[in-house]
Amino acid sequence: MSAPGHPRGPRPGSETPGSETPGGNPRGTEVPGAEPNAPATAAPATGRPGPGGADAVLPARPGGAAPLSPVGRLAATVDRLSREVRAAQAEAEGRALIELAKGILVERLRCGPAQAARQLAELAEQSQVTPLAFAVEVINQAARDRMSEVTEAFLAATSADAHRDRADVTAETPAGSAAVRLRAAESGALAADDTQAVADALLEQALRPLGAAAVAIWAAGSDGSLTLAGSAGFSPAEAARWRYVPPDVTTVARTGLTERSGQWIGSLARTGPPSVGRHQYPDGGRVALPAGTGGRIHGVLEIVWPGPLPPRPPQVVRQLEALAELCAHTLESYSPPPGTGSEPRVMPDAAELMDLADGLHDPALVLVPYLDVSGQLADFRIQHVNKRFLDPAGRPRAVVGGALLLEAFPMAAGESELFRSVERVYATGEAFRARRMNLTALVDQVPLSAVADISISRHGNAVLLIWRIEDETARLASLLQHAQRLGRIGGFEENLLTAEITWNGQLFDLYGRPRSSVPVPLERLAAHTHPDDAVAIGRFLRTLLHHRRPASAAFRLQRPEGVTRHVRVVAEPVLDTDDRLLVVRGAYQDISAQHWTEVALAATRDQLAQSEQQAIERNRLTLQLQHAIMPPAQTPLTVPGLQVAVRYRPAETEQLVGGDWYDAVMLPSGRVLLCVGDVAGHGIEAATSMVVLRNALRGLAVTGAGPGQLLSWLNIVAHHLTGGVTATAVCGLYDPDRRTLRWARAGHLPPVLVRDAAAEPLPLVRGMLLGAVPEAAYEEDEAQLAAEDTLLMYTDGLIERRDRSVEESLTHLLSTARQRPNTLDQHLDRLLTYSRSDTDDDTCLVGIRVG
């Protein structure tokens, strides 16, 4: 069944899938550039462990005399089982090919499976080849027959279109002419593997009758890149500009590569990713179909229309899919020409790369890609292990060299993502470096880890993996040096028998001496200290050298340039077995910054204590002044037919002593002056201003003027005579004979009238707060009181809250004031008790009750 032609499957006599190559590369393909007999072939005396296997050296056993160690037996067992598994896989794949060939014979000869098996064996014996080789030839012939069927299907579709579109011409002529041209183009293209000729033939013979303007045939690379293998209908400059598309760049062709049914874009003007010829056909439709055979995708067929994509009936869809499959057969053997950017990089001389790795002072591995039977990257083979190799699991070079990366280090695909990093470097060519990455190897299924700095770089078609396993001792020593530098600590050790003194560099810097100078012995320490610290140094040396106990001292170190540093020294004696003093070791620490900080803190604490004492004394005087003028409970006035009561509640916090004030006094005219006020601010200034306003109002009230006039005069006093303070106040004059209250307000809350079971504020009158402007007029009003009426005047300390408005607080006061006890004093006490104020402000309350 042999026939000339371009083979599409395994060649007869070639190695079957899964068979081992002489270089020890089972079931896969090494990328050219790796040595075929590199360390993958172990010496006869060396055992090869499986993934995570331990170091196992299998010495030769002449006559079976030398027994293997348990680890060696385990390694030999793993190696034997690996070979048996590979052989079983190869045998299974060979059987699969034979079964596939038997299925082809069943379909072609219309016979049963048993008859097809006998026919296959007989034909193989007649051809003097193995059944497996003959089965491969049967599969190749079936592939060639399938390509012919595809071509016939395409020609049939072309003939049908020609019958519909060219009714005025005989059907045989266009179809036959198209068939002749297509067969000629296909034969020439397939014979020369010329994808450009296929693109020209497809456009001229098949796609222009469908309205297409251009076509592009893309070859897919193993790294995900796309190469323009052939094109027609585009300008040469446009085709050259799109000759190579790197991986992960989204184009129309790439979307067709990922979609099995292809990508159908009505118009690029509305949507769609960029692609070749977009500026030439900006509104054109696009079709991108995957070009594949036998389950493998080799590329993409992209077809361009000058306008929006026309309707696609089923026969046209089948015709385009047949064209894509026709392109796939050409792309099977396509290789990109030099200069496209997608060709494999040239592998440098392997010996030079190995020499480079051997010249490094860190462990290094030379890795080459290992492909599976489908041509996909599956792993990396360790082609070379340098002389400085240090395995995290302690295995020698011979065990690791030649193995696959995931076999030698199966944990590389785990947490550290070492394998992904190697894979990324190989795909992109961009070097990768990481600090403190975990390297883990399995030994007898026990993970052994080490922390290392990793460097991965690509050299041609190989990857160089270098690691530097972290030395815990060196890391701790470096950490100690940084700690000493940050803490400004210098260490020393003095041998009292040999007089040898060792200082670290930080101590030389602390003393201000060059590092080439002679260290200062302990017995001369007093010569470098401040004279006032001689006693402390003497006590330190006696405790350390004579009493042989650890000691410490703080002193002032005088440096050669005249700078004084505050230093603390800590040392301990080292005794021999006979309790003789051998060595003294210790450390100096520069505590100058700490000393001056403590001095500054002490001064700040003294200033704070003095300021606090002054504030306490100031508040005490203010409170005494306020209580002297306004006692919390004043002796009630004796007025016929009227009860008068006052309450003053100081601020809970002494620092908030304010300027609230009240007054209730009988005037010479027989009327009663009632007033409350609140000076803005707190402290001694507010208290003194309150005294001025209260006494001024008392003096002005004897003139007999009304409350509005009194507040006008009081405004002048506040503005001109008190340093520009502001205040609020409410002033009333009660006439016992008429039972009337004439009142005015200066920015203050109005009085509250409690009558029967109701409590309401008096109608609001206009009045600006005191001291805001030089002159102001205040409106007056008169309220007629009746027997048993209660009138309340208060400051905002009674009702003010931070989380509520004044209106809400006033509503609560009115509801509390409605419930009137028997006596006026009880009434005022109840208001203070149920007050919800939370500002800790002073509170003044004046109440009268008509008898």
Short mmCIF file of N, CA and C in Angstrom, two decimals, residues 110-254:
data_model
loop_
_atom_site.label_atom_id
_atom_site.label_comp_id
_atom_site.label_asym_id
_atom_site.label_seq_id
_atom_site.Cartn_x
_atom_site.Cartn_y
_atom_site.Cartn_z
N ARG A 110 -14.97 -3.40 3.98
CA ARG A 110 -16.30 -3.82 4.39
C ARG A 110 -16.27 -5.22 5.00
N CYS A 111 -15.34 -5.43 5.93
CA CYS A 111 -15.20 -6.74 6.54
C CYS A 111 -15.26 -6.59 8.05
N GLY A 112 -15.17 -7.71 8.80
CA GLY A 112 -15.20 -7.69 10.24
C GLY A 112 -13.81 -7.45 10.83
N PRO A 113 -13.73 -7.22 12.15
CA PRO A 113 -12.44 -6.97 12.78
C PRO A 113 -11.47 -8.13 12.67
N ALA A 114 -11.98 -9.37 12.83
CA ALA A 114 -11.08 -10.53 12.76
C ALA A 114 -10.49 -10.67 11.36
N GLN A 115 -11.33 -10.48 10.33
CA GLN A 115 -10.83 -10.58 8.95
C GLN A 115 -9.84 -9.47 8.65
N ALA A 116 -10.09 -8.24 9.21
CA ALA A 116 -9.17 -7.14 8.99
C ALA A 116 -7.83 -7.42 9.65
N ALA A 117 -7.84 -8.08 10.83
CA ALA A 117 -6.59 -8.42 11.50
C ALA A 117 -5.79 -9.43 10.69
N ARG A 118 -6.48 -10.47 10.15
CA ARG A 118 -5.77 -11.46 9.31
C ARG A 118 -5.23 -10.81 8.06
N GLN A 119 -6.03 -9.89 7.46
CA GLN A 119 -5.58 -9.22 6.24
C GLN A 119 -4.35 -8.36 6.52
N LEU A 120 -4.33 -7.68 7.67
CA LEU A 120 -3.18 -6.85 8.03
C LEU A 120 -1.93 -7.69 8.24
N ALA A 121 -2.09 -8.85 8.90
CA ALA A 121 -0.93 -9.71 9.13
C ALA A 121 -0.39 -10.28 7.82
N GLU A 122 -1.31 -10.70 6.93
CA GLU A 122 -0.87 -11.27 5.66
C GLU A 122 -0.16 -10.23 4.81
N LEU A 123 -0.73 -9.02 4.72
CA LEU A 123 -0.10 -7.98 3.91
C LEU A 123 1.25 -7.59 4.47
N ALA A 124 1.38 -7.56 5.80
CA ALA A 124 2.67 -7.23 6.41
C ALA A 124 3.70 -8.30 6.10
N GLU A 125 3.27 -9.58 6.13
CA GLU A 125 4.21 -10.65 5.83
C GLU A 125 4.64 -10.61 4.38
N GLN A 126 3.68 -10.30 3.47
CA GLN A 126 4.04 -10.20 2.05
C GLN A 126 4.98 -9.04 1.79
N SER A 127 4.81 -7.94 2.52
CA SER A 127 5.68 -6.77 2.33
C SER A 127 7.00 -6.89 3.08
N GLN A 128 7.14 -7.98 3.89
CA GLN A 128 8.36 -8.23 4.65
C GLN A 128 8.67 -7.05 5.60
N VAL A 129 7.64 -6.56 6.26
CA VAL A 129 7.79 -5.54 7.31
C VAL A 129 6.99 -6.01 8.52
N THR A 130 7.23 -5.34 9.65
CA THR A 130 6.49 -5.70 10.87
C THR A 130 5.05 -5.20 10.76
N PRO A 131 4.12 -5.82 11.48
CA PRO A 131 2.73 -5.33 11.46
C PRO A 131 2.60 -3.86 11.87
N LEU A 132 3.46 -3.45 12.80
CA LEU A 132 3.39 -2.05 13.22
C LEU A 132 3.80 -1.11 12.10
N ALA A 133 4.88 -1.45 11.39
CA ALA A 133 5.31 -0.60 10.28
C ALA A 133 4.27 -0.57 9.17
N PHE A 134 3.63 -1.73 8.88
CA PHE A 134 2.61 -1.75 7.84
C PHE A 134 1.39 -0.95 8.28
N ALA A 135 1.05 -0.99 9.59
CA ALA A 135 -0.09 -0.20 10.08
C ALA A 135 0.16 1.29 9.91
N VAL A 136 1.41 1.73 10.12
CA VAL A 136 1.74 3.14 9.91
C VAL A 136 1.54 3.52 8.46
N GLU A 137 1.93 2.62 7.52
CA GLU A 137 1.76 2.92 6.09
C GLU A 137 0.29 3.01 5.74
N VAL A 138 -0.54 2.16 6.34
CA VAL A 138 -1.99 2.22 6.08
C VAL A 138 -2.56 3.56 6.55
N ILE A 139 -2.13 4.01 7.73
CA ILE A 139 -2.63 5.29 8.27
C ILE A 139 -2.18 6.44 7.38
N ASN A 140 -0.93 6.43 6.90
CA ASN A 140 -0.45 7.50 6.01
C ASN A 140 -1.27 7.55 4.73
N GLN A 141 -1.56 6.37 4.14
CA GLN A 141 -2.33 6.34 2.90
C GLN A 141 -3.74 6.87 3.14
N ALA A 142 -4.33 6.56 4.29
CA ALA A 142 -5.67 7.06 4.60
C ALA A 142 -5.66 8.58 4.72
N ALA A 143 -4.57 9.15 5.28
CA ALA A 143 -4.48 10.60 5.40
C ALA A 143 -4.42 11.26 4.03
N ARG A 144 -3.67 10.63 3.11
CA ARG A 144 -3.59 11.21 1.75
C ARG A 144 -4.94 11.12 1.05
N ASP A 145 -5.64 10.02 1.27
CA ASP A 145 -6.98 9.90 0.66
C ASP A 145 -7.93 10.95 1.23
N ARG A 146 -7.78 11.25 2.52
CA ARG A 146 -8.65 12.25 3.14
C ARG A 146 -8.40 13.62 2.53
N MET A 147 -7.15 13.95 2.22
CA MET A 147 -6.85 15.24 1.61
C MET A 147 -7.50 15.34 0.25
N SER A 148 -7.51 14.25 -0.50
CA SER A 148 -8.17 14.27 -1.82
C SER A 148 -9.67 14.48 -1.66
N GLU A 149 -10.26 13.87 -0.61
CA GLU A 149 -11.70 14.06 -0.40
C GLU A 149 -12.01 15.51 -0.06
N VAL A 150 -11.12 16.15 0.70
CA VAL A 150 -11.34 17.56 1.03
C VAL A 150 -11.34 18.40 -0.23
N THR A 151 -10.39 18.13 -1.10
CA THR A 151 -10.31 18.90 -2.35
C THR A 151 -11.57 18.70 -3.18
N GLU A 152 -12.05 17.45 -3.27
CA GLU A 152 -13.25 17.19 -4.05
C GLU A 152 -14.46 17.91 -3.46
N ALA A 153 -14.55 17.94 -2.13
CA ALA A 153 -15.66 18.64 -1.50
C ALA A 153 -15.63 20.12 -1.82
N PHE A 154 -14.40 20.69 -1.82
CA PHE A 154 -14.28 22.10 -2.14
C PHE A 154 -14.70 22.36 -3.58
N LEU A 155 -14.28 21.48 -4.50
CA LEU A 155 -14.63 21.67 -5.91
C LEU A 155 -16.13 21.52 -6.12
N ALA A 156 -16.73 20.61 -5.37
CA ALA A 156 -18.19 20.45 -5.51
C ALA A 156 -18.91 21.72 -5.08
N ALA A 157 -18.44 22.31 -3.95
CA ALA A 157 -19.07 23.56 -3.48
C ALA A 157 -18.86 24.67 -4.49
N THR A 158 -17.65 24.75 -5.07
CA THR A 158 -17.38 25.78 -6.07
C THR A 158 -18.27 25.61 -7.28
N SER A 159 -18.47 24.36 -7.70
CA SER A 159 -19.32 24.10 -8.86
C SER A 159 -20.75 24.53 -8.56
N ALA A 160 -21.24 24.27 -7.35
CA ALA A 160 -22.62 24.65 -7.01
C ALA A 160 -22.78 26.16 -7.03
N ASP A 161 -21.80 26.88 -6.51
CA ASP A 161 -21.88 28.35 -6.52
C ASP A 161 -21.85 28.87 -7.94
N ALA A 162 -21.02 28.25 -8.75
CA ALA A 162 -20.92 28.72 -10.13
C ALA A 162 -22.25 28.54 -10.86
N HIS A 163 -22.98 27.44 -10.59
CA HIS A 163 -24.29 27.23 -11.22
C HIS A 163 -25.26 28.34 -10.85
N ARG A 164 -25.20 28.81 -9.57
CA ARG A 164 -26.16 29.83 -9.14
C ARG A 164 -25.77 31.21 -9.62
N ASP A 165 -24.47 31.54 -9.56
CA ASP A 165 -24.04 32.91 -9.84
C ASP A 165 -23.86 33.18 -11.33
N ARG A 166 -23.66 32.16 -12.12
CA ARG A 166 -23.40 32.38 -13.55
C ARG A 166 -24.38 31.55 -14.37
N ALA A 167 -25.61 31.89 -14.26
CA ALA A 167 -26.66 31.13 -14.94
C ALA A 167 -26.58 31.28 -16.45
N ASP A 168 -25.93 32.35 -16.92
CA ASP A 168 -25.87 32.57 -18.35
C ASP A 168 -24.76 31.78 -19.02
N VAL A 169 -23.95 31.08 -18.22
CA VAL A 169 -22.86 30.29 -18.79
C VAL A 169 -23.11 28.84 -18.42
N THR A 170 -22.67 27.96 -19.19
CA THR A 170 -22.86 26.54 -18.91
C THR A 170 -22.18 26.17 -17.62
N ALA A 171 -22.80 25.28 -16.83
CA ALA A 171 -22.30 24.95 -15.48
C ALA A 171 -20.97 24.23 -15.57
N GLU A 172 -20.72 23.47 -16.61
CA GLU A 172 -19.51 22.67 -16.64
C GLU A 172 -18.26 23.52 -16.79
N THR A 173 -18.36 24.59 -17.52
CA THR A 173 -17.16 25.36 -17.83
C THR A 173 -16.56 26.03 -16.62
N PRO A 174 -17.32 26.85 -15.81
CA PRO A 174 -16.68 27.51 -14.65
C PRO A 174 -16.19 26.51 -13.63
N ALA A 175 -17.04 25.51 -13.34
CA ALA A 175 -16.62 24.55 -12.33
C ALA A 175 -15.40 23.79 -12.80
N GLY A 176 -15.43 23.34 -14.01
CA GLY A 176 -14.27 22.61 -14.50
C GLY A 176 -13.05 23.48 -14.55
N SER A 177 -13.22 24.77 -15.01
CA SER A 177 -12.07 25.66 -15.06
C SER A 177 -11.52 25.91 -13.67
N ALA A 178 -12.41 26.16 -12.65
CA ALA A 178 -11.96 26.38 -11.28
C ALA A 178 -11.27 25.14 -10.74
N ALA A 179 -11.81 23.96 -11.11
CA ALA A 179 -11.19 22.73 -10.61
C ALA A 179 -9.80 22.57 -11.17
N VAL A 180 -9.62 22.88 -12.45
CA VAL A 180 -8.30 22.73 -13.05
C VAL A 180 -7.31 23.69 -12.40
N ARG A 181 -7.75 24.97 -12.22
CA ARG A 181 -6.83 25.94 -11.62
C ARG A 181 -6.49 25.59 -10.18
N LEU A 182 -7.51 25.15 -9.42
CA LEU A 182 -7.25 24.82 -8.02
C LEU A 182 -6.35 23.61 -7.89
N ARG A 183 -6.60 22.56 -8.74
CA ARG A 183 -5.75 21.38 -8.67
C ARG A 183 -4.31 21.72 -9.02
N ALA A 184 -4.14 22.61 -10.02
CA ALA A 184 -2.78 22.99 -10.40
C ALA A 184 -2.10 23.76 -9.27
N ALA A 185 -2.84 24.72 -8.65
CA ALA A 185 -2.25 25.49 -7.55
C ALA A 185 -1.94 24.61 -6.36
N GLU A 186 -2.87 23.68 -6.06
CA GLU A 186 -2.65 22.80 -4.90
C GLU A 186 -1.47 21.88 -5.15
N SER A 187 -1.36 21.33 -6.33
CA SER A 187 -0.27 20.39 -6.62
C SER A 187 1.08 21.10 -6.52
N GLY A 188 1.18 22.30 -7.09
CA GLY A 188 2.45 23.02 -7.01
C GLY A 188 2.79 23.44 -5.60
N ALA A 189 1.78 23.87 -4.82
CA ALA A 189 2.05 24.32 -3.45
C ALA A 189 2.47 23.16 -2.57
N LEU A 190 1.74 22.03 -2.66
CA LEU A 190 2.07 20.90 -1.80
C LEU A 190 3.40 20.28 -2.18
N ALA A 191 3.73 20.30 -3.44
CA ALA A 191 5.00 19.72 -3.85
C ALA A 191 6.17 20.53 -3.32
N ALA A 192 6.01 21.85 -3.25
CA ALA A 192 7.11 22.71 -2.80
C ALA A 192 6.92 23.17 -1.37
N ASP A 193 5.84 22.74 -0.68
CA ASP A 193 5.50 23.24 0.66
C ASP A 193 5.44 24.77 0.66
N ASP A 194 4.90 25.35 -0.40
CA ASP A 194 4.90 26.80 -0.59
C ASP A 194 3.56 27.35 -0.14
N THR A 195 3.48 27.89 1.06
CA THR A 195 2.23 28.46 1.57
C THR A 195 1.84 29.73 0.83
N GLN A 196 2.84 30.45 0.30
CA GLN A 196 2.51 31.66 -0.46
C GLN A 196 1.75 31.30 -1.72
N ALA A 197 2.18 30.21 -2.41
CA ALA A 197 1.46 29.77 -3.61
C ALA A 197 0.06 29.30 -3.26
N VAL A 198 -0.12 28.65 -2.10
CA VAL A 198 -1.45 28.23 -1.68
C VAL A 198 -2.34 29.46 -1.44
N ALA A 199 -1.79 30.51 -0.81
CA ALA A 199 -2.57 31.71 -0.57
C ALA A 199 -3.01 32.36 -1.88
N ASP A 200 -2.07 32.45 -2.87
CA ASP A 200 -2.45 33.03 -4.18
C ASP A 200 -3.53 32.21 -4.85
N ALA A 201 -3.38 30.88 -4.82
CA ALA A 201 -4.36 30.03 -5.50
C ALA A 201 -5.72 30.10 -4.82
N LEU A 202 -5.74 30.10 -3.49
CA LEU A 202 -7.03 30.15 -2.80
C LEU A 202 -7.76 31.45 -3.10
N LEU A 203 -7.04 32.57 -3.13
CA LEU A 203 -7.72 33.85 -3.38
C LEU A 203 -8.25 33.92 -4.80
N GLU A 204 -7.42 33.54 -5.75
CA GLU A 204 -7.83 33.70 -7.15
C GLU A 204 -8.88 32.66 -7.56
N GLN A 205 -8.70 31.41 -7.15
CA GLN A 205 -9.55 30.33 -7.66
C GLN A 205 -10.80 30.10 -6.81
N ALA A 206 -10.74 30.42 -5.48
CA ALA A 206 -11.86 30.02 -4.63
C ALA A 206 -12.52 31.18 -3.91
N LEU A 207 -11.77 32.18 -3.48
CA LEU A 207 -12.34 33.18 -2.58
C LEU A 207 -12.85 34.41 -3.29
N ARG A 208 -12.23 34.81 -4.40
CA ARG A 208 -12.75 35.99 -5.11
C ARG A 208 -14.17 35.76 -5.60
N PRO A 209 -14.51 34.54 -6.12
CA PRO A 209 -15.93 34.33 -6.48
C PRO A 209 -16.88 34.51 -5.31
N LEU A 210 -16.38 34.37 -4.06
CA LEU A 210 -17.23 34.58 -2.89
C LEU A 210 -17.22 36.03 -2.41
N GLY A 211 -16.50 36.91 -3.12
CA GLY A 211 -16.46 38.31 -2.75
C GLY A 211 -15.29 38.69 -1.87
N ALA A 212 -14.41 37.77 -1.52
CA ALA A 212 -13.28 38.06 -0.64
C ALA A 212 -12.25 38.91 -1.37
N ALA A 213 -11.52 39.74 -0.60
CA ALA A 213 -10.51 40.63 -1.19
C ALA A 213 -9.09 40.23 -0.83
N ALA A 214 -8.89 39.50 0.26
CA ALA A 214 -7.54 39.13 0.67
C ALA A 214 -7.62 37.90 1.54
N VAL A 215 -6.47 37.24 1.67
CA VAL A 215 -6.39 36.04 2.49
C VAL A 215 -5.01 36.00 3.15
N ALA A 216 -4.98 35.49 4.37
CA ALA A 216 -3.72 35.34 5.11
C ALA A 216 -3.68 33.95 5.73
N ILE A 217 -2.54 33.28 5.58
CA ILE A 217 -2.33 31.96 6.18
C ILE A 217 -1.30 32.14 7.29
N TRP A 218 -1.70 31.86 8.53
CA TRP A 218 -0.85 32.04 9.70
C TRP A 218 -0.38 30.68 10.20
N ALA A 219 0.91 30.59 10.52
CA ALA A 219 1.48 29.39 11.13
C ALA A 219 1.62 29.64 12.63
N ALA A 220 1.14 28.70 13.43
CA ALA A 220 1.19 28.84 14.89
C ALA A 220 2.48 28.25 15.43
N GLY A 221 3.19 29.03 16.25
CA GLY A 221 4.42 28.55 16.88
C GLY A 221 4.13 27.84 18.19
N SER A 222 5.10 27.08 18.67
CA SER A 222 4.93 26.33 19.91
C SER A 222 4.81 27.25 21.12
N ASP A 223 5.32 28.48 20.99
CA ASP A 223 5.26 29.42 22.11
C ASP A 223 4.03 30.31 22.07
N GLY A 224 3.10 30.03 21.12
CA GLY A 224 1.91 30.83 21.02
C GLY A 224 2.01 31.98 20.03
N SER A 225 3.15 32.13 19.37
CA SER A 225 3.31 33.20 18.38
C SER A 225 2.65 32.79 17.06
N LEU A 226 2.47 33.78 16.18
CA LEU A 226 1.90 33.57 14.85
C LEU A 226 2.85 34.14 13.81
N THR A 227 3.07 33.38 12.74
CA THR A 227 3.92 33.82 11.63
C THR A 227 3.09 33.86 10.36
N LEU A 228 3.18 34.96 9.62
CA LEU A 228 2.44 35.07 8.36
C LEU A 228 3.14 34.20 7.32
N ALA A 229 2.63 32.98 7.11
CA ALA A 229 3.27 32.03 6.20
C ALA A 229 2.97 32.34 4.74
N GLY A 230 1.83 32.94 4.48
CA GLY A 230 1.48 33.29 3.11
C GLY A 230 0.31 34.25 3.12
N SER A 231 0.27 35.14 2.12
CA SER A 231 -0.82 36.11 2.06
C SER A 231 -1.03 36.53 0.62
N ALA A 232 -2.22 37.01 0.33
CA ALA A 232 -2.57 37.53 -0.99
C ALA A 232 -3.62 38.61 -0.80
N GLY A 233 -3.52 39.67 -1.60
CA GLY A 233 -4.47 40.77 -1.51
C GLY A 233 -4.01 41.90 -0.62
N PHE A 234 -2.87 41.77 0.06
CA PHE A 234 -2.32 42.84 0.89
C PHE A 234 -1.11 43.44 0.18
N SER A 235 -0.80 44.68 0.54
CA SER A 235 0.40 45.30 -0.01
C SER A 235 1.63 44.63 0.59
N PRO A 236 2.75 44.64 -0.15
CA PRO A 236 3.98 44.02 0.40
C PRO A 236 4.41 44.65 1.73
N ALA A 237 4.24 45.97 1.87
CA ALA A 237 4.64 46.62 3.13
C ALA A 237 3.77 46.14 4.29
N GLU A 238 2.47 45.99 4.03
CA GLU A 238 1.57 45.52 5.09
C GLU A 238 1.90 44.09 5.48
N ALA A 239 2.16 43.23 4.48
CA ALA A 239 2.52 41.85 4.80
C ALA A 239 3.83 41.78 5.57
N ALA A 240 4.80 42.63 5.22
CA ALA A 240 6.08 42.62 5.95
C ALA A 240 5.89 43.12 7.37
N ARG A 241 4.99 44.07 7.57
CA ARG A 241 4.77 44.61 8.90
C ARG A 241 4.13 43.58 9.83
N TRP A 242 3.36 42.68 9.28
CA TRP A 242 2.65 41.68 10.06
C TRP A 242 3.27 40.29 9.93
N ARG A 243 4.54 40.23 9.58
CA ARG A 243 5.13 38.92 9.34
C ARG A 243 5.23 38.08 10.61
N TYR A 244 5.22 38.74 11.81
CA TYR A 244 5.35 37.98 13.06
C TYR A 244 4.53 38.66 14.14
N VAL A 245 3.72 37.85 14.84
CA VAL A 245 2.91 38.34 15.97
C VAL A 245 3.39 37.62 17.22
N PRO A 246 3.93 38.35 18.20
CA PRO A 246 4.44 37.69 19.41
C PRO A 246 3.32 37.00 20.19
N PRO A 247 3.67 36.15 21.13
CA PRO A 247 2.65 35.50 21.97
C PRO A 247 1.88 36.53 22.79
N ASP A 248 0.64 36.15 23.11
CA ASP A 248 -0.24 36.94 23.99
C ASP A 248 -0.68 38.26 23.39
N VAL A 249 -0.45 38.49 22.09
CA VAL A 249 -0.97 39.68 21.41
C VAL A 249 -2.28 39.29 20.73
N THR A 250 -3.37 39.93 21.12
CA THR A 250 -4.69 39.56 20.62
C THR A 250 -4.91 40.14 19.22
N THR A 251 -5.17 39.26 18.27
CA THR A 251 -5.50 39.65 16.90
C THR A 251 -6.69 38.80 16.45
N VAL A 252 -7.19 39.11 15.25
CA VAL A 252 -8.29 38.30 14.70
C VAL A 252 -7.85 36.87 14.54
N ALA A 253 -6.64 36.67 14.03
CA ALA A 253 -6.15 35.30 13.83
C ALA A 253 -6.04 34.55 15.14
N ARG A 254 -5.60 35.22 16.20
CA ARG A 254 -5.45 34.51 17.47
C ARG A 254 -6.80 34.12 18.04
#
